[in-house]
Coordinates of N, CA and C in Angstrom, one line a residue:
Chain A
I22 N 107.2 89.6 102.2 CA 107.5 88.2 101.9 C 108.1 88.1 100.5
V23 N 109.2 87.3 100.5 CA 109.9 87.1 99.2 C 109.6 85.6 98.8
L24 N 109.3 85.5 97.5 CA 109.0 84.2 97.0 C 110.2 83.7 96.1
T25 N 110.7 82.5 96.3 CA 111.8 82.0 95.6 C 111.4 80.7 94.9
Q26 N 111.4 80.8 93.5 CA 111.0 79.6 92.8 C 112.2 78.8 92.4
S27 N 112.0 77.5 92.3 CA 113.1 76.6 91.8 C 112.5 75.4 91.0
P28 N 113.2 75.0 90.0 CA 114.4 75.6 89.5 C 114.1 76.8 88.6
G29 N 115.1 77.5 88.1 CA 114.9 78.6 87.2 C 114.4 78.1 85.9
T30 N 115.0 77.0 85.4 CA 114.6 76.4 84.1 C 114.5 74.9 84.3
L31 N 113.4 74.4 83.7 CA 113.2 72.9 83.8 C 113.1 72.4 82.3
S32 N 114.1 71.5 82.0 CA 114.1 71.0 80.6 C 113.5 69.6 80.6
L33 N 112.4 69.4 80.0 CA 111.7 68.1 80.0 C 111.1 67.8 78.6
S34 N 110.8 66.5 78.5 CA 110.2 66.1 77.2 C 108.6 66.0 77.4
P35 N 107.9 66.1 76.3 CA 106.4 65.9 76.4 C 106.1 64.6 77.0
G36 N 105.1 64.6 77.9 CA 104.7 63.4 78.6 C 105.3 63.3 80.0
E37 N 106.4 64.0 80.2 CA 107.1 63.9 81.5 C 106.3 64.8 82.5
R38 N 106.6 64.6 83.8 CA 106.0 65.3 84.9 C 106.9 66.5 85.3
A39 N 106.3 67.6 85.5 CA 107.0 68.8 85.9 C 106.6 69.2 87.3
T40 N 107.5 69.5 88.1 CA 107.2 70.0 89.5 C 108.0 71.3 89.7
I41 N 107.3 72.3 90.1 CA 108.0 73.6 90.3 C 107.7 74.0 91.8
S42 N 108.8 74.4 92.4 CA 108.7 74.8 93.8 C 108.7 76.3 94.0
C43 N 107.9 76.7 95.1 CA 107.8 78.1 95.4 C 108.0 78.2 97.0
R44 N 109.1 78.8 97.4 CA 109.3 78.9 98.8 C 109.2 80.3 99.3
A45 N 108.5 80.5 100.3 CA 108.2 81.9 100.9 C 109.2 82.1 102.0
S46 N 109.5 83.4 102.2 CA 110.5 83.8 103.2 C 109.9 83.7 104.6
E47 N 108.5 83.7 104.7 CA 107.8 83.5 105.9 C 106.5 82.8 105.7
T48 N 105.9 82.3 106.7 CA 104.7 81.5 106.6 C 103.5 82.3 105.9
I49 N 102.9 81.6 104.9 CA 101.8 82.2 104.1 C 100.5 81.4 104.4
G50 N 99.4 82.1 104.5 CA 98.2 81.4 104.6 C 97.9 80.6 103.3
D51 N 97.3 79.4 103.5 CA 97.0 78.6 102.4 C 96.1 79.2 101.3
T52 N 95.3 80.1 101.7 CA 94.4 80.7 100.7 C 95.0 81.7 99.9
Y53 N 96.3 82.0 100.1 CA 96.9 83.2 99.5 C 97.9 82.9 98.4
V54 N 98.0 81.7 97.9 CA 99.0 81.3 96.9 C 98.3 81.0 95.6
A55 N 98.8 81.5 94.5 CA 98.3 81.3 93.2 C 99.4 81.0 92.2
W56 N 99.1 80.4 91.1 CA 100.1 80.1 90.1 C 99.5 80.6 88.7
Y57 N 100.5 81.1 87.9 CA 100.1 81.6 86.6 C 101.0 81.0 85.5
Q58 N 100.5 80.9 84.3 CA 101.3 80.5 83.1 C 101.4 81.7 82.2
Q59 N 102.6 81.9 81.6 CA 102.7 82.9 80.6 C 103.5 82.4 79.4
K60 N 102.9 82.6 78.3 CA 103.6 82.3 77.0 C 104.1 83.5 76.4
P61 N 105.1 83.4 75.5 CA 105.7 84.6 74.9 C 104.7 85.5 74.2
G62 N 104.8 86.8 74.5 CA 103.9 87.7 73.8 C 102.5 87.7 74.4
Q63 N 102.2 87.0 75.4 CA 100.9 86.9 76.0 C 100.8 87.4 77.4
A64 N 99.6 87.7 77.9 CA 99.4 88.1 79.3 C 99.5 86.8 80.1
P65 N 99.8 86.9 81.4 CA 99.7 85.7 82.2 C 98.3 85.2 82.3
R66 N 98.2 83.9 82.6 CA 96.9 83.3 82.8 C 96.8 82.6 84.1
L67 N 95.8 82.8 84.9 CA 95.6 82.1 86.1 C 95.4 80.6 86.0
L68 N 96.2 79.8 86.7 CA 96.1 78.4 86.7 C 95.5 77.8 87.9
I69 N 96.1 78.2 89.1 CA 95.7 77.7 90.4 C 95.6 78.9 91.3
Y70 N 94.5 78.8 92.2 CA 94.4 79.8 93.3 C 94.1 79.1 94.6
R71 N 94.3 79.8 95.7 CA 94.1 79.2 97.0 C 94.9 77.9 97.1
T72 N 96.1 77.9 96.7 CA 97.1 76.8 96.7 C 96.7 75.6 95.8
S73 N 95.5 75.2 95.7 CA 95.2 73.9 95.0 C 93.9 74.0 94.2
R74 N 93.3 75.1 94.0 CA 92.0 75.1 93.2 C 92.3 75.5 91.8
R75 N 91.9 74.7 90.9 CA 92.1 75.0 89.5 C 91.2 76.1 89.0
A76 N 91.7 77.1 88.2 CA 90.9 78.1 87.7 C 90.0 77.5 86.6
T77 N 89.0 78.3 86.2 CA 88.0 77.8 85.2 C 88.7 77.5 83.9
G78 N 88.4 76.3 83.4 CA 89.0 75.9 82.1 C 90.4 75.3 82.1
I79 N 91.0 75.2 83.3 CA 92.3 74.6 83.4 C 92.3 73.1 83.5
A80 N 93.1 72.5 82.7 CA 93.1 71.0 82.6 C 93.5 70.4 83.9
D81 N 93.0 69.2 84.2 CA 93.3 68.6 85.5 C 94.7 68.0 85.6
R82 N 95.5 68.1 84.6 CA 96.9 67.7 84.8 C 97.7 68.7 85.6
F83 N 97.1 69.9 85.8 CA 97.7 70.9 86.6 C 97.2 70.8 88.0
S84 N 98.1 70.8 89.0 CA 97.7 70.7 90.4 C 98.6 71.5 91.3
G85 N 98.1 72.0 92.3 CA 98.9 72.8 93.3 C 98.8 72.2 94.7
S86 N 99.8 72.3 95.5 CA 99.8 71.8 96.8 C 100.8 72.7 97.7
G87 N 100.8 72.4 99.0 CA 101.7 73.0 99.9 C 101.0 73.7 101.1
S88 N 101.9 74.1 102.0 CA 101.4 74.8 103.2 C 102.6 75.5 103.8
G89 N 102.3 76.4 104.7 CA 103.4 77.1 105.4 C 104.3 78.0 104.6
T90 N 105.5 77.5 104.3 CA 106.4 78.3 103.4 C 106.7 77.6 102.1
D91 N 106.2 76.3 101.9 CA 106.6 75.5 100.7 C 105.4 75.1 99.9
F92 N 105.4 75.6 98.7 CA 104.3 75.3 97.8 C 104.8 74.8 96.5
S93 N 104.0 74.1 95.7 CA 104.4 73.5 94.5 C 103.3 73.5 93.4
L94 N 103.7 73.5 92.2 CA 102.8 73.3 91.0 C 103.3 72.1 90.3
T95 N 102.4 71.2 90.0 CA 102.8 69.9 89.3 C 102.0 69.9 88.0
I96 N 102.7 69.5 86.9 CA 102.0 69.3 85.7 C 102.2 67.8 85.4
A97 N 101.2 67.0 85.4 CA 101.3 65.6 85.3 C 101.2 65.2 83.8
G98 N 102.3 65.1 83.1 CA 102.3 64.7 81.7 C 102.2 65.9 80.8
L99 N 103.4 66.5 80.5 CA 103.5 67.8 79.8 C 102.9 67.6 78.4
E100 N 102.0 68.5 78.0 CA 101.5 68.6 76.7 C 102.3 69.7 75.9
P101 N 102.4 69.7 74.6 CA 103.2 70.7 73.9 C 102.9 72.1 74.2
E102 N 101.6 72.4 74.6 CA 101.2 73.7 74.9 C 101.6 74.2 76.3
D103 N 102.1 73.3 77.1 CA 102.5 73.6 78.5 C 103.9 74.2 78.6
F104 N 104.6 74.2 77.5 CA 106.0 74.7 77.6 C 105.9 76.3 77.6
A105 N 106.2 76.8 78.8 CA 105.9 78.2 79.1 C 106.7 78.6 80.3
V106 N 106.4 79.9 80.8 CA 107.0 80.3 82.1 C 105.9 80.3 83.1
Y107 N 106.2 79.9 84.3 CA 105.2 79.8 85.4 C 105.7 80.6 86.6
Y108 N 104.7 81.3 87.2 CA 105.0 82.2 88.3 C 104.1 81.8 89.5
C109 N 104.6 81.8 90.7 CA 103.8 81.7 91.9 C 103.6 83.2 92.3
Q110 N 102.5 83.3 93.1 CA 102.1 84.7 93.6 C 101.5 84.5 94.9
Q111 N 101.7 85.4 95.8 CA 101.1 85.4 97.1 C 100.6 86.8 97.5
Y112 N 99.6 86.8 98.4 CA 99.1 88.0 99.0 C 99.3 88.0 100.5
G113 N 99.7 89.2 101.0 CA 99.8 89.3 102.5 C 100.1 90.7 102.9
N114 N 99.5 91.2 104.0 CA 99.7 92.5 104.5 C 99.5 93.6 103.5
S115 N 98.4 93.5 102.7 CA 98.1 94.5 101.7 C 99.1 94.6 100.6
L116 N 99.9 93.6 100.4 CA 100.9 93.6 99.3 C 100.8 92.3 98.5
W117 N 101.1 92.4 97.3 CA 101.0 91.2 96.4 C 102.5 91.0 95.8
A118 N 102.9 89.8 95.7 CA 104.2 89.5 95.2 C 104.3 88.3 94.3
F119 N 105.2 88.3 93.4 CA 105.4 87.2 92.5 C 106.8 86.5 92.7
G120 N 106.9 85.2 92.5 CA 108.2 84.6 92.3 C 108.8 85.1 91.1
Q121 N 110.1 84.7 90.9 CA 110.8 85.2 89.7 C 110.6 84.4 88.5
G122 N 109.8 83.3 88.5 CA 109.4 82.6 87.4 C 110.3 81.4 87.1
T123 N 109.7 80.3 86.6 CA 110.3 79.1 86.1 C 110.0 78.8 84.7
K124 N 111.0 78.7 83.9 CA 110.7 78.4 82.5 C 110.8 76.9 82.3
V125 N 109.7 76.3 81.7 CA 109.6 74.9 81.4 C 109.8 74.8 79.9
E126 N 111.0 74.3 79.5 CA 111.4 74.2 78.1 C 111.5 72.8 77.6
I127 N 111.4 72.6 76.3 CA 111.4 71.3 75.7 C 112.9 70.8 75.7
K128 N 113.1 69.6 76.2 CA 114.4 69.0 76.2 C 114.8 68.5 74.9
Chain B
E17 N 82.1 86.0 81.6 CA 83.4 86.2 81.0 C 83.7 87.7 81.1
V18 N 85.0 88.0 81.3 CA 85.5 89.3 81.5 C 86.6 89.6 80.5
Q19 N 86.5 90.8 79.9 CA 87.5 91.2 78.9 C 88.0 92.6 79.4
L20 N 89.3 92.7 79.4 CA 90.0 93.9 79.8 C 90.8 94.5 78.6
L21 N 90.4 95.6 78.1 CA 91.1 96.2 77.0 C 91.9 97.4 77.4
Q22 N 93.2 97.4 77.1 CA 94.1 98.4 77.6 C 94.4 99.4 76.5
S23 N 94.8 100.6 76.9 CA 95.3 101.6 75.9 C 96.1 102.6 76.7
G24 N 96.9 103.4 76.0 CA 97.7 104.5 76.6 C 99.1 104.3 76.7
G25 N 99.7 103.2 76.3 CA 101.1 103.0 76.3 C 101.8 103.9 75.3
G26 N 103.2 103.9 75.4 CA 103.9 104.7 74.4 C 105.3 105.0 74.9
F27 N 106.0 105.9 74.2 CA 107.3 106.3 74.5 C 107.3 107.7 75.2
V28 N 108.2 107.8 76.2 CA 108.2 109.0 77.0 C 109.6 109.2 77.5
E29 N 110.0 110.5 77.6 CA 111.4 110.8 78.1 C 111.4 110.6 79.6
P30 N 112.6 110.4 80.2 CA 112.7 110.4 81.6 C 112.2 111.7 82.3
G31 N 111.5 111.5 83.4 CA 110.9 112.6 84.0 C 109.5 112.9 83.5
G32 N 109.1 112.3 82.5 CA 107.8 112.5 81.9 C 106.6 111.8 82.5
S33 N 105.5 112.0 82.0 CA 104.2 111.4 82.5 C 103.5 110.7 81.5
L34 N 102.7 109.7 81.9 CA 101.9 108.9 81.0 C 100.7 108.4 81.7
R35 N 99.5 108.2 81.1 CA 98.4 107.6 81.7 C 97.9 106.4 81.0
L36 N 97.8 105.3 81.7 CA 97.3 104.0 81.1 C 95.8 103.9 81.4
S37 N 95.0 103.3 80.5 CA 93.6 103.0 80.7 C 93.3 101.5 80.5
C38 N 92.3 101.1 81.1 CA 91.9 99.7 81.0 C 90.3 99.6 81.1
V39 N 89.7 99.3 80.1 CA 88.2 99.2 80.0 C 87.8 97.8 80.2
A40 N 86.8 97.6 81.2 CA 86.3 96.3 81.5 C 85.0 96.0 80.8
S41 N 84.9 94.8 80.3 CA 83.6 94.4 79.7 C 83.2 93.1 80.4
R42 N 82.1 93.2 81.1 CA 81.7 92.0 82.0 C 80.2 91.8 81.8
S43 N 79.8 90.6 82.0 CA 78.4 90.2 81.9 C 77.7 90.5 83.2
T44 N 78.3 91.1 84.2 CA 77.7 91.5 85.5 C 78.0 92.9 85.7
S45 N 77.1 93.5 86.5 CA 77.3 94.9 86.9 C 78.1 95.1 88.2
A46 N 78.4 93.9 88.8 CA 79.2 94.0 90.0 C 80.5 94.7 89.8
R47 N 81.0 95.3 90.9 CA 82.3 96.0 90.8 C 83.4 95.1 91.5
F48 N 84.6 95.2 90.9 CA 85.7 94.3 91.4 C 86.9 95.2 91.7
A49 N 87.7 94.7 92.6 CA 89.0 95.3 92.8 C 89.8 95.1 91.6
M50 N 90.7 96.0 91.3 CA 91.5 96.0 90.1 C 93.0 96.3 90.4
A51 N 93.9 95.9 89.5 CA 95.3 96.0 89.8 C 96.1 96.3 88.6
W52 N 97.3 96.8 88.7 CA 98.3 96.9 87.7 C 99.5 96.0 88.0
V53 N 100.0 95.3 87.1 CA 101.2 94.5 87.2 C 102.0 94.8 86.0
R54 N 103.3 94.9 86.2 CA 104.2 95.2 85.1 C 105.3 94.2 84.9
Q55 N 105.9 94.2 83.7 CA 106.9 93.2 83.4 C 107.9 93.9 82.5
A56 N 109.1 94.1 83.0 CA 110.2 94.7 82.2 C 110.6 93.7 81.1
P57 N 111.0 94.1 80.0 CA 111.3 93.2 78.9 C 112.3 92.1 79.3
G58 N 111.8 90.9 79.1 CA 112.7 89.7 79.4 C 112.7 89.4 80.9
K59 N 111.9 90.1 81.7 CA 112.0 89.9 83.2 C 110.7 89.3 83.7
G60 N 110.6 89.1 85.0 CA 109.4 88.6 85.7 C 108.4 89.6 86.0
L61 N 107.3 89.1 86.6 CA 106.1 90.0 86.9 C 106.4 90.7 88.2
E62 N 105.9 92.0 88.2 CA 106.1 92.8 89.4 C 104.7 93.5 89.7
W63 N 104.1 93.3 90.8 CA 102.9 94.0 91.2 C 103.2 95.5 91.4
V64 N 102.3 96.3 90.9 CA 102.5 97.8 90.9 C 101.5 98.4 91.9
S65 N 100.2 98.1 91.7 CA 99.2 98.9 92.5 C 97.9 98.1 92.4
T66 N 97.0 98.3 93.4 CA 95.7 97.8 93.5 C 94.7 98.8 94.0
I67 N 93.5 98.8 93.5 CA 92.4 99.6 94.0 C 91.3 98.8 94.4
D68 N 90.6 99.0 95.5 CA 89.5 98.2 95.9 C 88.3 98.4 95.1
Y69 N 87.2 97.7 95.4 CA 86.1 97.6 94.5 C 85.4 99.0 94.3
N70 N 85.5 99.8 95.3 CA 84.8 101.1 95.2 C 85.7 102.3 95.1
G71 N 87.0 102.0 95.0 CA 88.0 103.1 94.9 C 88.4 103.8 96.2
G72 N 87.9 103.2 97.3 CA 88.1 103.9 98.6 C 89.5 103.6 99.1
T73 N 90.1 102.5 98.7 CA 91.4 102.2 99.3 C 92.4 101.8 98.1
T74 N 93.6 102.3 98.2 CA 94.6 102.0 97.2 C 95.8 101.5 97.8
F75 N 96.6 100.7 97.1 CA 97.8 100.1 97.6 C 98.9 100.3 96.5
Y76 N 100.1 100.5 96.9 CA 101.2 100.7 95.9 C 102.5 99.9 96.3
A77 N 103.2 99.5 95.3 CA 104.5 98.9 95.6 C 105.4 100.1 95.9
D78 N 106.4 99.8 96.8 CA 107.3 100.9 97.2 C 108.0 101.6 96.0
S79 N 108.2 100.8 94.9 CA 109.0 101.3 93.8 C 108.2 102.4 93.0
V80 N 106.9 102.5 93.2 CA 106.1 103.5 92.5 C 105.4 104.5 93.4
K81 N 105.4 104.2 94.7 CA 104.7 105.1 95.7 C 105.1 106.5 95.6
G82 N 104.1 107.4 95.5 CA 104.4 108.8 95.4 C 104.5 109.3 94.0
R83 N 104.7 108.4 93.0 CA 104.8 108.7 91.6 C 103.6 108.3 90.7
F84 N 103.1 107.1 91.1 CA 101.9 106.6 90.4 C 100.7 106.7 91.2
T85 N 99.5 106.9 90.5 CA 98.2 107.0 91.1 C 97.2 106.1 90.4
I86 N 96.6 105.2 91.1 CA 95.6 104.3 90.5 C 94.2 104.9 90.8
T87 N 93.3 104.9 89.8 CA 92.0 105.4 90.0 C 91.0 104.6 89.2
R88 N 89.8 104.8 89.4 CA 88.8 104.1 88.6 C 87.6 105.0 88.4
D89 N 86.9 104.8 87.2 CA 85.7 105.5 86.9 C 84.7 104.4 86.6
D90 N 83.9 104.0 87.6 CA 83.0 102.9 87.4 C 81.9 103.2 86.4
F91 N 81.5 104.4 86.2 CA 80.5 104.8 85.2 C 81.1 104.4 83.8
K92 N 82.3 104.7 83.6 CA 83.0 104.4 82.3 C 83.6 103.0 82.3
K93 N 83.5 102.3 83.4 CA 84.1 100.9 83.6 C 85.6 100.9 83.2
T94 N 86.2 102.0 83.7 CA 87.6 102.2 83.3 C 88.5 102.3 84.5
L95 N 89.6 101.6 84.4 CA 90.7 101.7 85.4 C 91.8 102.6 84.8
Y96 N 92.5 103.4 85.7 CA 93.6 104.2 85.2 C 94.8 104.0 86.0
L97 N 96.0 104.3 85.4 CA 97.2 104.4 86.1 C 97.9 105.6 85.6
Q98 N 97.9 106.7 86.4 CA 98.7 107.9 86.1 C 100.1 107.8 86.6
M99 N 101.0 108.0 85.7 CA 102.4 107.8 86.1 C 103.2 109.1 85.9
H100 N 103.9 109.5 86.9 CA 104.7 110.7 86.8 C 106.2 110.4 87.2
S101 N 107.0 111.3 86.8 CA 108.5 111.2 87.2 C 109.0 109.8 86.7
L102 N 108.7 109.5 85.5 CA 109.1 108.2 85.0 C 110.6 108.1 84.8
T103 N 111.1 106.9 85.0 CA 112.6 106.6 84.9 C 112.7 105.5 83.9
V104 N 113.9 105.2 83.5 CA 114.1 104.1 82.6 C 113.8 102.8 83.2
E105 N 113.8 102.7 84.6 CA 113.5 101.5 85.3 C 112.0 101.2 85.3
D106 N 111.2 102.2 84.8 CA 109.8 102.0 84.7 C 109.4 101.4 83.3
T107 N 110.4 101.2 82.5 CA 110.1 100.6 81.2 C 109.6 99.2 81.3
A108 N 108.4 98.9 80.8 CA 107.8 97.6 81.0 C 106.5 97.5 80.2
F109 N 106.1 96.2 80.1 CA 104.7 96.0 79.7 C 103.9 96.1 81.0
Y110 N 102.8 96.9 80.9 CA 101.9 97.1 82.0 C 100.6 96.4 81.7
Y111 N 100.2 95.5 82.7 CA 99.0 94.7 82.5 C 98.0 95.2 83.6
C112 N 96.7 95.4 83.2 CA 95.7 95.5 84.2 C 95.1 94.1 84.5
A113 N 94.6 94.0 85.7 CA 94.1 92.7 86.1 C 93.0 92.9 87.1
Q114 N 92.0 92.0 87.0 CA 90.9 92.0 88.0 C 91.4 91.2 89.2
V115 N 91.1 91.7 90.4 CA 91.5 91.0 91.6 C 90.4 90.2 92.1
S116 N 90.6 88.9 92.3 CA 89.7 88.1 93.1 C 90.0 88.3 94.6
W117 N 89.3 89.2 95.2 CA 89.7 89.8 96.4 C 89.9 88.8 97.6
P118 N 91.0 89.0 98.3 CA 92.2 89.9 97.9 C 93.3 89.1 97.3
T119 N 93.1 87.9 97.0 CA 94.2 86.9 96.9 C 94.9 86.9 95.5
H120 N 94.2 86.9 94.4 CA 94.8 86.6 93.2 C 94.2 87.4 92.0
F121 N 94.8 87.3 90.8 CA 94.4 88.1 89.7 C 93.8 87.1 88.7
D122 N 92.4 87.2 88.5 CA 91.8 86.2 87.7 C 91.6 86.5 86.2
Y123 N 91.6 87.8 85.8 CA 91.5 88.2 84.4 C 92.5 89.3 84.2
W124 N 93.1 89.2 83.0 CA 94.2 90.1 82.6 C 93.9 90.8 81.3
G125 N 94.4 92.1 81.2 CA 94.4 92.8 80.0 C 95.5 92.3 79.1
Q126 N 95.5 92.8 77.9 CA 96.5 92.4 76.9 C 97.9 93.0 77.0
G127 N 98.0 94.0 77.9 CA 99.3 94.6 78.1 C 99.5 95.9 77.3
A128 N 100.3 96.8 77.8 CA 100.6 98.0 77.1 C 102.1 98.3 77.4
L129 N 102.8 98.6 76.4 CA 104.3 98.9 76.6 C 104.5 100.4 76.9
V130 N 105.2 100.6 78.0 CA 105.6 101.9 78.4 C 107.2 101.9 78.3
A131 N 107.7 102.7 77.4 CA 109.1 102.8 77.1 C 109.6 104.2 77.5
V132 N 110.5 104.2 78.5 CA 111.1 105.4 79.0 C 112.5 105.5 78.5
S133 N 112.8 106.5 77.6 CA 114.1 106.6 77.1 C 114.3 108.1 76.6
S134 N 115.6 108.5 76.6 CA 115.9 109.8 76.1 C 116.4 109.7 74.7

């Protein structure tokens, strides 16, 4: 399965809503999609798992949704610390794969 | 809380070998599946390998199959990645991660740079 994220870069202002899309090349089970945030020089951090469940300590402005082949991550009201790169990830057939990443930058 | 502390990165010539280590510190004695994920400089994340909770089953990306071996020593609470026949394409930051079986990676190490160059 290939995951394609869009857009590649999202230029937004603090307070705006960010929506990142992740499209799979074939149908994925809803339990198998996760989202990560990565800041420069840091390891990735789990944000969302099983499509829509927030990981421990993740703010409720982060939400995930989707089914089938189309999934999305929404950040409702960007905070200064949210400007980072975001990756979707899926599991299937004993393989794990990541999307190519979406950079959310300050406009 | 889980902490993963990595060691073993460095510089190696093409064709060389290197072993990465990842020590887990957890508040529970339970065993978890573990994985390695790498990131070439300036690039995205690439899954490399996974080992199940008891070491009985391993999984590899095609790009490293036959060259890399993932193992674990639960007595030492340590995960390993033995890498052979390294090429410049293997240059990357390598992260160990705990697998919330089987779907996602819930805790990550700090990363270790492997630089393959002549």
